[in-house]
Short mmCIF file of C-alpha atoms in Angstrom, two decimals:
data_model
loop_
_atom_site.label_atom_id
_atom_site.label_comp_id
_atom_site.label_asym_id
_atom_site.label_seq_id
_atom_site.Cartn_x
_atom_site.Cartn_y
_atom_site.Cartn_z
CA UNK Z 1 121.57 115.56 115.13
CA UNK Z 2 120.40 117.04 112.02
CA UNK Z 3 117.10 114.34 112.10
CA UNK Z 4 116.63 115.05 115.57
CA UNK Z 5 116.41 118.63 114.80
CA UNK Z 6 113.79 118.36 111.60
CA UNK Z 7 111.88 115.32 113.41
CA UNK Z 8 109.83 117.84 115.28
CA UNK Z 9 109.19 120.12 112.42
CA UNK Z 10 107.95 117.46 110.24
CA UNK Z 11 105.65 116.47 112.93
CA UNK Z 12 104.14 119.91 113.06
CA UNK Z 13 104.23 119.97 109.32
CA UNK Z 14 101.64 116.86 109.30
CA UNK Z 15 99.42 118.59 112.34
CA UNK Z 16 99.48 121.77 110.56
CA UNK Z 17 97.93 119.89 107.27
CA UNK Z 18 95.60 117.52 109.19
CA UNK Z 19 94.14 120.86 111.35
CA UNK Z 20 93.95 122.71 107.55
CA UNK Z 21 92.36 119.81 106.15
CA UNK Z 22 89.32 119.71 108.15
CA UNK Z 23 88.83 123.27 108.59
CA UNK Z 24 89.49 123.91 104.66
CA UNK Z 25 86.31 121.15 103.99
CA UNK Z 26 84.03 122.80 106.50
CA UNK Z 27 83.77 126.39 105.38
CA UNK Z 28 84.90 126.27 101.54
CA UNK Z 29 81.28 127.45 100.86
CA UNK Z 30 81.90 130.98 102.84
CA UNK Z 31 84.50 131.14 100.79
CA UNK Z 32 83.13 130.62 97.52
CA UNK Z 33 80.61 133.11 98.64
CA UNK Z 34 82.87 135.58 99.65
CA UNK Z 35 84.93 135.27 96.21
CA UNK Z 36 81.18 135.64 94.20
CA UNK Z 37 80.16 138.89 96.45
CA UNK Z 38 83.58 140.78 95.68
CA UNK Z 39 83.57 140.13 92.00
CA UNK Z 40 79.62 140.56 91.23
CA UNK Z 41 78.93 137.08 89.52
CA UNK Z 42 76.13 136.31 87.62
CA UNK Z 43 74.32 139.50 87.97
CA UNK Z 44 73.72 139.67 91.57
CA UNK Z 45 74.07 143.00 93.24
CA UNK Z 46 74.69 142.07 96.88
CA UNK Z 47 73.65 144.62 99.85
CA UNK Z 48 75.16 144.48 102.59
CA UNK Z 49 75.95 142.00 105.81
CA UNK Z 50 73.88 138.98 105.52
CA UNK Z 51 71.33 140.08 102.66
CA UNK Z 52 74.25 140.07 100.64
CA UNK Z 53 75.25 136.65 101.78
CA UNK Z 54 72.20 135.10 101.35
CA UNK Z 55 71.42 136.43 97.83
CA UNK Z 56 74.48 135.06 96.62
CA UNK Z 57 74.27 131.81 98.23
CA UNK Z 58 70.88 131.12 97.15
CA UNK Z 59 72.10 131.91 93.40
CA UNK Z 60 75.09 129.31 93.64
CA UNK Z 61 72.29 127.00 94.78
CA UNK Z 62 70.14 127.74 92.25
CA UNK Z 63 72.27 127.67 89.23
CA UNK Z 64 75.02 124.98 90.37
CA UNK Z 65 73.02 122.99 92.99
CA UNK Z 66 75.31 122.54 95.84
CA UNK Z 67 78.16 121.17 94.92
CA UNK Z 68 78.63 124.45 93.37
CA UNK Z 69 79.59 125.85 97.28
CA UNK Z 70 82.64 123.58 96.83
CA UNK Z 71 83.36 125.12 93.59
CA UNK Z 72 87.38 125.79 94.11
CA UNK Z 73 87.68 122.99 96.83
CA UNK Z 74 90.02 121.17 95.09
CA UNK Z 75 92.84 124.30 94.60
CA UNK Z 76 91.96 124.73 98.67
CA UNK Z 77 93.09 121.81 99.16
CA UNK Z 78 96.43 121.51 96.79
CA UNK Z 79 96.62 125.04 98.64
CA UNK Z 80 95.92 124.25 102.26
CA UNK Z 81 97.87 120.53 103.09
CA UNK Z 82 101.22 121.85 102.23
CA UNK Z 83 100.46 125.84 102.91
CA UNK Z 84 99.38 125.37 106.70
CA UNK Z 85 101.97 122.55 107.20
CA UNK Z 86 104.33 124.85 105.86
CA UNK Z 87 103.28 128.12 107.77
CA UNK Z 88 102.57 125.76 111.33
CA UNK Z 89 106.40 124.01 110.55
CA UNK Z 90 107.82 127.66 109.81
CA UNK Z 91 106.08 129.63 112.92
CA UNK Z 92 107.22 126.23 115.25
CA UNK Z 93 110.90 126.35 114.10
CA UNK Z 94 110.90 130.48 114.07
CA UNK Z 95 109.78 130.03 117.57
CA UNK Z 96 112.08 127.25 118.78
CA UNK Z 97 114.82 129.50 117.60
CA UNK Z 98 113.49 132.94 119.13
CA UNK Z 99 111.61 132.13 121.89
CA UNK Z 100 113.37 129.25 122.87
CA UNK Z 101 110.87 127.59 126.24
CA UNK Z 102 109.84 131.29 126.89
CA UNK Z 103 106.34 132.08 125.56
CA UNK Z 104 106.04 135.07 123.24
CA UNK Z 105 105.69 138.54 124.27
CA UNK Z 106 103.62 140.73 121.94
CA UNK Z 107 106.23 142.12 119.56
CA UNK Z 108 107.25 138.51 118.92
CA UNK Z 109 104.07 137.58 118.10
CA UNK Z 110 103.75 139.64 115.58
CA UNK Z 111 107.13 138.42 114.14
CA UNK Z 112 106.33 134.94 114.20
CA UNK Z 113 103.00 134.95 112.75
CA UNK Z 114 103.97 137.37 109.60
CA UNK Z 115 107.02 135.47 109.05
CA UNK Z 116 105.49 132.04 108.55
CA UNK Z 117 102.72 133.77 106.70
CA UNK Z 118 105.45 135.37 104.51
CA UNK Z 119 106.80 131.90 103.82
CA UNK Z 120 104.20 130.06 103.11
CA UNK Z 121 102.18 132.77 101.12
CA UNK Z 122 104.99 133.36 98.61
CA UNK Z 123 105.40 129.32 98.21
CA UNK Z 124 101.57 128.85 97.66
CA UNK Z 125 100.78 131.98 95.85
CA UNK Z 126 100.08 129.84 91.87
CA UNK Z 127 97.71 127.49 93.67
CA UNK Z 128 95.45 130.58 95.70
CA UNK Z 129 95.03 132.28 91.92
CA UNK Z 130 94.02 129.47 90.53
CA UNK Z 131 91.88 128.43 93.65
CA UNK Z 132 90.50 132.16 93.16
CA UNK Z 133 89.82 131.77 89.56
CA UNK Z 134 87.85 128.53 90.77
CA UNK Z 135 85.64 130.12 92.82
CA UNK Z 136 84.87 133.16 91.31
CA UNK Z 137 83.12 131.18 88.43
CA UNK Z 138 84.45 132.81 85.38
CA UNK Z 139 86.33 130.27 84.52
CA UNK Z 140 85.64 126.61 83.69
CA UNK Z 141 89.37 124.86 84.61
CA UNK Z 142 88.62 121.13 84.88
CA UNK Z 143 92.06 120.17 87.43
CA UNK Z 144 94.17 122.33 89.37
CA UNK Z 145 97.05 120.74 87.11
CA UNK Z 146 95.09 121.72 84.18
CA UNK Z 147 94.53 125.51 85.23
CA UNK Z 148 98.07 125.82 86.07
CA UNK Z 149 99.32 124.47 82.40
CA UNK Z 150 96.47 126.67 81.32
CA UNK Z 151 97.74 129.82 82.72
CA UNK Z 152 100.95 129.67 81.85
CA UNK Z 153 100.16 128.70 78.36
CA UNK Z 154 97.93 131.38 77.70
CA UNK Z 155 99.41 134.12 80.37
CA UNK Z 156 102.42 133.17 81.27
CA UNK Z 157 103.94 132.04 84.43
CA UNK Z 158 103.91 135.09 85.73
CA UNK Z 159 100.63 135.66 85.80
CA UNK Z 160 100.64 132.93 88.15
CA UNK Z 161 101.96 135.50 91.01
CA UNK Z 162 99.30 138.20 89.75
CA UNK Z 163 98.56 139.64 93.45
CA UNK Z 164 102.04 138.94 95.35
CA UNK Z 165 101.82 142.18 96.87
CA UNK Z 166 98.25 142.07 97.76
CA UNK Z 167 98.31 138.95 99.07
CA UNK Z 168 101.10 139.50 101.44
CA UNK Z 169 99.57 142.69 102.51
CA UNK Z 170 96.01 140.62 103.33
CA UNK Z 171 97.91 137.57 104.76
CA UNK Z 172 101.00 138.56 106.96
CA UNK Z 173 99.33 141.29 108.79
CA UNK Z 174 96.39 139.14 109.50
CA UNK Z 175 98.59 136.21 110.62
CA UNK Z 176 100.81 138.77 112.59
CA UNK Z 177 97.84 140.22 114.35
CA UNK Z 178 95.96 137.31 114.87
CA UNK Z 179 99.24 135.75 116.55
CA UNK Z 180 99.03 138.25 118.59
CA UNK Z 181 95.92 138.42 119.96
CA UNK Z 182 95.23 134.75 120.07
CA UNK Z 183 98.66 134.62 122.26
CA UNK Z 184 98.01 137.23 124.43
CA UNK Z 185 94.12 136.15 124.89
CA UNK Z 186 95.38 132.54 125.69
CA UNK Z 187 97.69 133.54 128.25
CA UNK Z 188 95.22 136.12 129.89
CA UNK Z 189 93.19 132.82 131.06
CA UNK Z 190 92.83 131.49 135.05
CA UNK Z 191 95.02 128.32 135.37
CA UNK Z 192 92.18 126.25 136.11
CA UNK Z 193 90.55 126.13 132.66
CA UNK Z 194 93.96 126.18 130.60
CA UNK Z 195 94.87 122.83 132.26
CA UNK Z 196 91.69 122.02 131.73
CA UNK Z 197 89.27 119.67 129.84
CA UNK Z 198 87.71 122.53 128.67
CA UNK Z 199 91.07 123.97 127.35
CA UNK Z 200 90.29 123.30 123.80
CA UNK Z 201 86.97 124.86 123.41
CA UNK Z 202 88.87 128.34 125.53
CA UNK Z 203 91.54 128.44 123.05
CA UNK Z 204 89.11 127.74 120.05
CA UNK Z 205 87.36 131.08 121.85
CA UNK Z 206 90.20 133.17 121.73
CA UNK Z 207 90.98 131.81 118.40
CA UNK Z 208 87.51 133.47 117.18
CA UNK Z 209 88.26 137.06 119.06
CA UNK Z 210 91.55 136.90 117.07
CA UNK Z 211 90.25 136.10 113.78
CA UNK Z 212 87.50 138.27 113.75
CA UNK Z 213 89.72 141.38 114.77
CA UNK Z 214 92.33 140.40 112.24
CA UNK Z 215 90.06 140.20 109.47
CA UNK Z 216 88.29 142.91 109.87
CA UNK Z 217 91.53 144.88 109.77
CA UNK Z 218 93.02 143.07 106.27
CA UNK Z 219 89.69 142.91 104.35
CA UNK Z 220 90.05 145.83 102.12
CA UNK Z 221 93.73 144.07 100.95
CA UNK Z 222 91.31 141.21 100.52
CA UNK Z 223 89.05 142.52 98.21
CA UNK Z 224 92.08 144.43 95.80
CA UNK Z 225 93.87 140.91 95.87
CA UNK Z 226 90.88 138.90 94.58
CA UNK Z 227 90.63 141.52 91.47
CA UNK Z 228 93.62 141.56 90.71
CA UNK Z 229 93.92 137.52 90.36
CA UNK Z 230 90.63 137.24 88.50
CA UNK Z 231 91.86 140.13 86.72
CA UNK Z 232 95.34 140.07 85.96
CA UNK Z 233 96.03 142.69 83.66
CA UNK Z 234 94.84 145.34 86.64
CA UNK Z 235 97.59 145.92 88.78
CA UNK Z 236 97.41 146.35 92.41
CA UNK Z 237 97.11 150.25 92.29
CA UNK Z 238 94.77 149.91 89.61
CA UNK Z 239 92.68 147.74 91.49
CA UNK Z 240 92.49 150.26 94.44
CA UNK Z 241 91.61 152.80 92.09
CA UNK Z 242 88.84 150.56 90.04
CA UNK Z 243 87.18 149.58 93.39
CA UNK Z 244 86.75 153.32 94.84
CA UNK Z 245 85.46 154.59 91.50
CA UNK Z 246 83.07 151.77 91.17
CA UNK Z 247 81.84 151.00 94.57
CA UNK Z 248 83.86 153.79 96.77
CA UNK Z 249 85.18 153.16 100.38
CA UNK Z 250 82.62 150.18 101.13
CA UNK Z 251 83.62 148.53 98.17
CA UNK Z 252 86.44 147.52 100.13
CA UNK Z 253 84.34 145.52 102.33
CA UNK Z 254 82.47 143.87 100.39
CA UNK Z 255 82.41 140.48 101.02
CA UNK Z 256 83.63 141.15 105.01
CA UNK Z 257 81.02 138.91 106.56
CA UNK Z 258 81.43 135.71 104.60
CA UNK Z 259 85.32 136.02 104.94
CA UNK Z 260 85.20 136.99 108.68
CA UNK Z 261 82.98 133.88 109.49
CA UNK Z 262 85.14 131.13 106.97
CA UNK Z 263 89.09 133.42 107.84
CA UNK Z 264 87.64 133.02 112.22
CA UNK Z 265 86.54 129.59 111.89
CA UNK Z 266 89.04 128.41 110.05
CA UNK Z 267 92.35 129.73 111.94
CA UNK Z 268 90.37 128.90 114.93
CA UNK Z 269 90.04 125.57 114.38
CA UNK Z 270 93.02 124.91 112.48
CA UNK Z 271 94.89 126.23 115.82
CA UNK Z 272 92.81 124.25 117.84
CA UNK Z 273 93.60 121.19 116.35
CA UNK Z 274 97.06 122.14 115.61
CA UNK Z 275 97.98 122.39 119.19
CA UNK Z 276 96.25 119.35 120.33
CA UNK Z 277 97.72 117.39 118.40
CA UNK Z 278 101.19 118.58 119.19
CA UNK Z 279 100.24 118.03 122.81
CA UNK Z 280 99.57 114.46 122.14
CA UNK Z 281 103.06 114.00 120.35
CA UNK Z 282 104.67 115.54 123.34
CA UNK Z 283 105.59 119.20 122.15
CA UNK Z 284 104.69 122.36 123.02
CA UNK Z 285 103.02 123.87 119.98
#
């Protein structure tokens, strides 16, 4: 009974890391540029929307050739394979055990999508500061392994959970929200193209409306989180407080475009692919 019972979650453990793979290789360079725009590297003053962008891209280019917009790609991964099997294994058992074979309402949604979020951002939490700390390009860790030893010898291991709280206030509301509208968009489509070929491409449409909104929503926590992990001696109110003397209330956006476009595509496809392939193995995602 009992491998019966974890057979399926293992299975959606493996899609969840397959969909985060791929997604996680595509659009690590939005997020490098992201990290670089909310932390000021290397003397660039970003404007704003896609000047911004394109100033700081053309900078990685220029001083780290390309390679250096998959700066951090390693930590993404040691992050992403087990953190989106986890949070895909966690929101499929949560639902098996809530919902049952009924879909969702809204509330639940919500539910489901922060607590596997919860779970899976408190489990991954030393890998995304040191994945942070790789992209922001301040410091030169050669390994994830290494940064990790390096952190803790020279900070401590609790510097390695610099951020908890602004990390779960970026990351379960977005997943909450974006569970929600990506449910409730899904289900609001005509019979005839959700049992159809062009099924994936609809959901991978809704998947976009839902990112977009939800990250829109969480990217001030955004921008206090990444200071406080490439800054850990600032706390998360001091961060706040930094960022609205410094830059005042658009500071908090800064870096909104790069991390709307990687956070949209990414869930997107990641869900796409998630529920494929759970369709394929005969469950309903």
């Amino acid at each position: 009974m009992e491998l019966s019972l974890a057979h399926p979650v293992i299975k959606a453990f493996m899609c969840g890391s397959l969909s985060g793979t791929c997604s996680t290789l595509l659009f690590q360079p939005l997020d490098v540029v992201k990290t670089r725009l909310q932390t000021l590297q290397g003397g660039v003053q970003p404007g704003s929307g896609r000047v911004g962008m394109v100033t700081v891209l053309r900078s990685v280019v220029r001083t780290e050739r390309m390679l250096g917009l998959w700066r951090g790609v390693s930590p993404s991964f040691a992050r992403t394979i087990p953190g989106v099997g986890i949070y895909f294994s966690t929101f499929y058992s949560l639902k098996q055990h809530f919902c049952q074979d009924s879909s969702p309402g809204a509330l639940q949604a919500v539910l489901l999508g922060a607590g596997a979020r919860t779970v899976a951002g408190v489990f991954m939490l030393p890998v995304t500061v040191i994945k942070t700390r790789f992209e922001c390009g301040r410091y030169r860790y050669r390994s994830v392994v290494g940064a990790l030893r390096s952190v803790c010898r020279s900070e401590g291991p609790a510097a390695l959970f610099s951020g908890l709280m602004a990390t779960l206030l970026r990351d379960v509301p977005f997943s909450g929200i974006y569970v929600l509208f990506y449910s409730q968009t899904k289900a609001s489509l005509p019979t005839e193209i959700s049992e159809s070929s062009c099924a994936p491409l609809a959901n991978f449409g809704c998947g976009v409306l839902a990112g977009v909104l939800a990250s829109l929503i969480t990217q001030p926590a955004d921008v206090v989180k990444t200071h406080v992990q490439v800054n850990p001696q600032l706390r998360t109110v001091e961060a706040v407080r930094y960022i609205y003397v410094e830059h005042g209330l658009q500071g908090f956006f800064r870096g909104a475009v790069p991390r709307s476009l990687r956070r949209t595509l990414v869930a997107a496809m990641a869900w796409t692919v998630y529920e494929q392939m759970m369709n394929r193995l005969g469950l309903k995602s």
